[in-house]
Amino acid sequence: MKKTIFITGATSGIGEASAIKFAAAGFRLILTGRRADRLSNLSSRLKTLYQSDVLQLVFDVQNRKQVNEAIESMNDEWKQVDILLNNAGLALGREPFDQASVDDWDTMLHTNVNGLLYVSRAVLPLMEKSNSPQIINIGSIAGKEVYADGNVYCASKFAVDAITKAMRIDLLKKGIKVTVIHPGAVETEFSVVRFKGDVKKASAAYIGFQPLHAADVADAIFYVAGLPDHVCINELVIMPKQQASTSYFDKK
Ligand code: NDP
Ligand code: 8X3
């Protein structure tokens, strides 16, 4: 039987690139996000290119009721998940602690932390029948090192790191592998969202060095998902060659 991957944040960037990668390898896909039009377009592309079986679920990960209702609404044929890719997330703003927007803090914590928790709890029961269940969380280099003006985004990704470790311990007896992937700079919509549509500021984030492509991260996700069942990569940090840490770049 074909394996099924459940991807949050499949409408853009790393989630979308992962959907393409896993579709090409014959996986069944449950693709989720808030932008229904994007999910439909992606799903049509994957059906045309790879004859993929795709289910689209539209929900906001911050809303526990929406998450639970969307997952409960799935037909029985979709209620078996092998891989959960917790990828949906965002940064909002880049200001010092005393100036940053508290609303932005709420949104980052509600999305990157609560959202990941809600989706994981709702999907876990669907992983029980899998022969090789795995949860892959997308953290960030910002979850390994705090940088100036990164405050609560960094905190949310440190939380993803801690939650991953907790999941690995508590789900060990269920045979679920738990991995966190921490990317450095990846050129996606991420910076446009962070800088609230200011495309000039967003593109400045990638000037002078070659950032990762979303597909580079999708390749790493595919690698950790494809290992033999007895092998688990606990943590993988993937960086652009020209980025040594959150704040140290070799810009030309
Ligand atoms: P994008 O902005 O391109 O994609 C983010 C995805 O998350 C979108 O599909 C978006 O879907 C989804 N999302 C955001 N908020 C919500 C929400 N409330 N409910 C449901 N879905 C939501 O960014 P990336 O692909 O770069 O980011 C993916 C992950 O990678 C994030 O967790 C990010 O923190 C992390 N990351 C990114 C890095 C980078 O430099 N780009 C580096 C390290 C980690 P929609 O808007 O349709 O709901
Ligand atoms: C995104 C990487 O360094 O912009 O998680 O916070 S960074």
XYZ file of C-alpha atoms and ligand atoms in Angstrom:
307
model
C 0.000 0.000 0.000
C 1.173 3.521 -0.807
C 2.387 5.606 2.128
C 0.549 8.772 3.151
C 2.160 12.050 4.200
C 0.230 14.815 5.973
C 1.833 18.219 5.292
C 0.954 21.469 7.054
C 1.752 24.700 5.216
C 1.655 23.067 1.768
C 0.567 26.249 -0.019
C 4.061 27.710 -0.284
C 7.809 27.300 0.207
C 9.136 24.221 1.998
C 5.704 22.591 2.383
C 4.873 22.969 -1.301
C 8.319 21.708 -2.373
C 7.887 18.714 -0.061
C 4.478 17.956 -1.548
C 6.061 17.872 -5.015
C 8.964 15.691 -3.840
C 6.757 13.123 -2.085
C 4.179 13.134 -4.896
C 6.920 12.300 -7.404
C 7.838 9.320 -5.210
C 4.255 7.990 -5.247
C 3.057 9.050 -1.802
C -0.595 9.818 -1.069
C -0.803 13.407 0.136
C -2.926 15.273 2.648
C -2.146 18.913 1.916
C -3.180 21.649 4.302
C -3.049 25.427 4.624
C -5.365 28.426 4.810
C -5.264 29.408 1.113
C -7.714 27.034 -0.580
C -6.962 28.322 -4.104
C -3.286 27.481 -3.734
C -4.071 24.004 -2.408
C -6.373 23.379 -5.391
C -3.764 24.547 -7.901
C -1.050 22.420 -6.336
C -3.303 19.427 -6.115
C -4.262 19.718 -9.823
C -0.591 19.979 -10.781
C 0.314 16.879 -8.774
C -2.591 14.911 -10.220
C -1.540 15.851 -13.758
C 2.184 15.304 -13.252
C 2.172 12.193 -11.047
C -1.433 10.943 -10.950
C -1.231 11.602 -7.189
C -3.995 10.849 -4.703
C -4.441 14.179 -2.922
C -6.752 15.343 -0.152
C -6.938 19.080 0.582
C -7.814 20.345 4.040
C -8.247 24.066 4.629
C -7.727 25.195 8.213
C -5.848 27.640 10.380
C -3.468 25.706 12.650
C -4.036 28.308 15.389
C -7.688 27.287 15.685
C -7.994 23.998 17.587
C -11.652 23.527 16.632
C -10.902 23.992 12.922
C -7.952 21.593 13.138
C -10.013 18.875 14.844
C -13.051 19.310 12.588
C -10.969 19.203 9.401
C -9.184 16.033 10.475
C -12.395 14.364 11.693
C -14.042 15.211 8.349
C -11.669 12.919 6.424
C -13.098 9.702 4.951
C -11.885 6.454 6.478
C -9.689 5.785 3.417
C -7.568 8.794 4.423
C -7.439 8.026 8.121
C -4.074 6.338 8.010
C -1.031 8.575 8.085
C 2.594 7.398 7.899
C 4.423 10.730 8.012
C 3.335 13.976 9.627
C 5.323 16.985 8.389
C 4.720 19.852 10.812
C 5.916 22.674 8.602
C 3.350 25.518 8.855
C 4.932 28.492 10.547
C 5.937 32.098 10.268
C 7.950 34.985 11.616
C 6.324 38.397 12.007
C 8.479 41.485 12.411
C 12.086 41.876 13.373
C 12.266 44.448 16.156
C 13.902 44.657 19.595
C 12.068 43.111 22.541
C 10.837 46.490 23.840
C 9.448 47.572 20.459
C 8.118 44.398 18.842
C 4.357 44.000 18.397
C 2.763 41.882 21.117
C 0.066 40.839 18.615
C 2.838 39.498 16.366
C 4.226 37.571 19.332
C 0.810 36.018 19.911
C 0.453 35.009 16.271
C 3.923 33.430 16.149
C 3.372 31.471 19.352
C -0.161 30.439 18.370
C 1.013 29.262 14.939
C 4.489 27.828 15.483
C 3.858 26.269 18.899
C 0.122 25.773 19.555
C -0.604 24.945 15.907
C 2.053 22.251 15.849
C 0.671 20.810 19.096
C -2.966 20.809 17.916
C -2.171 19.163 14.578
C 0.105 16.575 16.181
C -2.489 15.525 18.764
C -5.201 15.281 16.106
C -3.080 13.279 13.636
C -1.381 10.921 16.134
C -4.323 8.488 16.393
C -4.220 8.149 12.590
C -0.602 6.964 12.746
C -1.307 3.919 14.900
C -1.748 1.513 11.992
C 1.380 2.649 10.159
C 4.283 0.180 9.915
C 6.779 3.014 10.046
C 5.283 6.151 11.580
C 7.338 9.333 11.663
C 6.839 12.941 12.714
C 9.091 15.530 11.100
C 8.993 18.994 12.648
C 10.427 22.032 10.901
C 12.385 24.060 13.432
C 14.994 26.625 12.407
C 18.550 27.688 13.069
C 16.626 30.347 15.066
C 15.664 27.482 17.391
C 19.329 26.776 18.066
C 20.699 30.333 18.479
C 18.936 33.547 19.481
C 19.803 36.581 17.331
C 19.233 40.309 17.787
C 15.590 41.288 17.195
C 14.593 37.646 16.715
C 13.229 37.316 20.294
C 9.848 35.549 20.111
C 10.339 33.910 16.688
C 13.487 32.333 18.163
C 11.572 31.355 21.309
C 8.870 29.681 19.223
C 11.483 27.630 17.374
C 13.332 26.746 20.609
C 9.920 25.440 21.701
C 9.667 23.321 18.528
C 13.067 21.860 19.399
C 11.950 21.051 22.955
C 8.596 19.634 21.813
C 10.433 17.397 19.344
C 12.606 16.010 22.153
C 9.542 15.494 24.358
C 7.671 13.718 21.549
C 10.643 11.443 20.903
C 10.682 10.335 24.533
C 6.927 10.048 25.073
C 6.181 8.360 21.724
C 9.147 5.980 21.847
C 7.037 3.037 23.022
C 4.623 3.610 20.126
C 7.457 3.140 17.616
C 7.126 6.661 16.227
C 10.322 8.240 14.952
C 10.541 11.972 15.645
C 12.886 14.258 13.731
C 13.464 17.999 13.711
C 14.985 19.747 10.712
C 16.535 23.151 11.382
C 17.096 25.169 8.183
C 19.128 28.350 7.866
C 17.992 30.998 5.357
C 15.611 29.632 2.706
C 14.245 31.985 0.033
C 10.458 31.514 0.162
C 7.505 33.740 1.067
C 8.858 33.651 4.626
C 10.512 37.092 4.513
C 7.610 38.717 2.632
C 5.346 37.521 5.469
C 7.856 38.573 8.113
C 8.113 42.090 6.679
C 4.341 42.280 6.046
C 4.462 42.560 2.263
C 7.487 44.884 2.078
C 9.131 43.095 -0.850
C 12.190 45.384 -0.791
C 12.966 44.515 2.842
C 12.184 40.873 2.187
C 14.542 40.516 -0.763
C 17.285 42.422 1.120
C 17.402 39.424 3.480
C 18.937 37.332 0.672
C 21.331 39.850 -0.927
C 25.012 38.915 -1.228
C 24.742 35.181 -0.635
C 23.035 32.132 -2.052
C 20.203 31.094 0.275
C 18.740 27.592 0.304
C 15.911 26.781 -2.082
C 12.737 25.232 -0.638
C 13.562 22.136 -2.723
C 16.897 21.747 -0.874
C 15.012 21.411 2.406
C 12.435 19.102 0.791
C 15.321 16.852 -0.323
C 16.550 16.660 3.296
C 13.026 15.877 4.524
C 12.703 13.154 1.891
C 16.059 11.715 2.974
C 15.122 11.431 6.650
C 11.751 9.951 5.666
C 13.355 7.317 3.454
C 15.760 5.711 5.908
C 15.262 2.121 7.057
C 12.724 1.822 9.876
C 15.385 1.149 12.510
C 17.262 4.389 11.705
C 16.149 7.785 13.031
C 17.828 11.114 12.346
C 16.916 12.998 15.512
C 18.008 16.385 14.304
C 19.340 17.821 11.063
C 20.694 21.348 10.631
C 20.792 22.449 6.973
C 22.449 25.739 6.078
C 23.426 27.731 2.997
C 27.168 27.303 2.385
C 27.665 31.049 2.974
C 25.840 31.103 6.339
C 27.719 29.853 9.418
C 25.224 30.914 12.090
C 22.074 33.049 12.427
C 24.111 36.238 12.116
C 27.403 35.328 10.432
C 27.397 35.317 6.631
C 30.063 35.405 3.951
C 28.351 38.035 1.801
C 29.974 39.058 -1.490
P 6.339 30.217 3.568
O 5.847 31.518 4.074
O 6.687 30.090 2.133
O 5.300 29.064 3.952
C 4.667 29.037 5.199
C 3.511 28.050 5.146
O 2.900 28.003 6.450
C 2.431 28.445 4.146
O 2.008 27.319 3.436
C 1.311 28.971 5.038
O 0.053 28.651 4.461
C 1.497 28.127 6.297
N 0.906 28.785 7.453
C 1.318 29.913 8.077
N 0.468 30.245 9.066
C -0.504 29.290 9.064
C -1.671 29.087 9.821
N -2.017 29.922 10.818
N -2.455 28.013 9.551
C -2.116 27.164 8.562
N -1.015 27.289 7.807
C -0.235 28.354 8.038
O 7.614 29.883 4.478
P 8.624 28.642 4.515
O 8.261 27.597 3.561
O 9.976 29.219 4.472
O 8.359 28.180 6.015
C 8.001 26.852 6.361
C 8.562 26.562 7.750
O 9.978 26.642 7.703
C 8.102 27.529 8.832
O 7.836 26.798 10.013
C 9.329 28.425 9.033
O 9.378 28.964 10.321
C 10.441 27.440 8.784
N 11.734 28.004 8.421
C 11.855 28.847 7.372
C 13.104 29.364 7.049
C 13.300 30.358 5.952
O 14.355 31.030 5.930
N 12.394 30.482 5.010
C 14.300 28.962 7.794
C 14.041 28.068 8.877
C 12.811 27.591 9.164
P -1.218 29.644 4.368
O -0.697 31.052 4.427
O -1.862 29.276 3.068
O -2.033 29.255 5.536
C 14.212 31.396 9.574
C 15.662 31.653 9.695
O 17.433 33.231 10.634
O 15.553 34.224 9.449
O 13.781 30.483 10.529
O 15.269 33.332 11.641
S 15.976 33.188 10.387
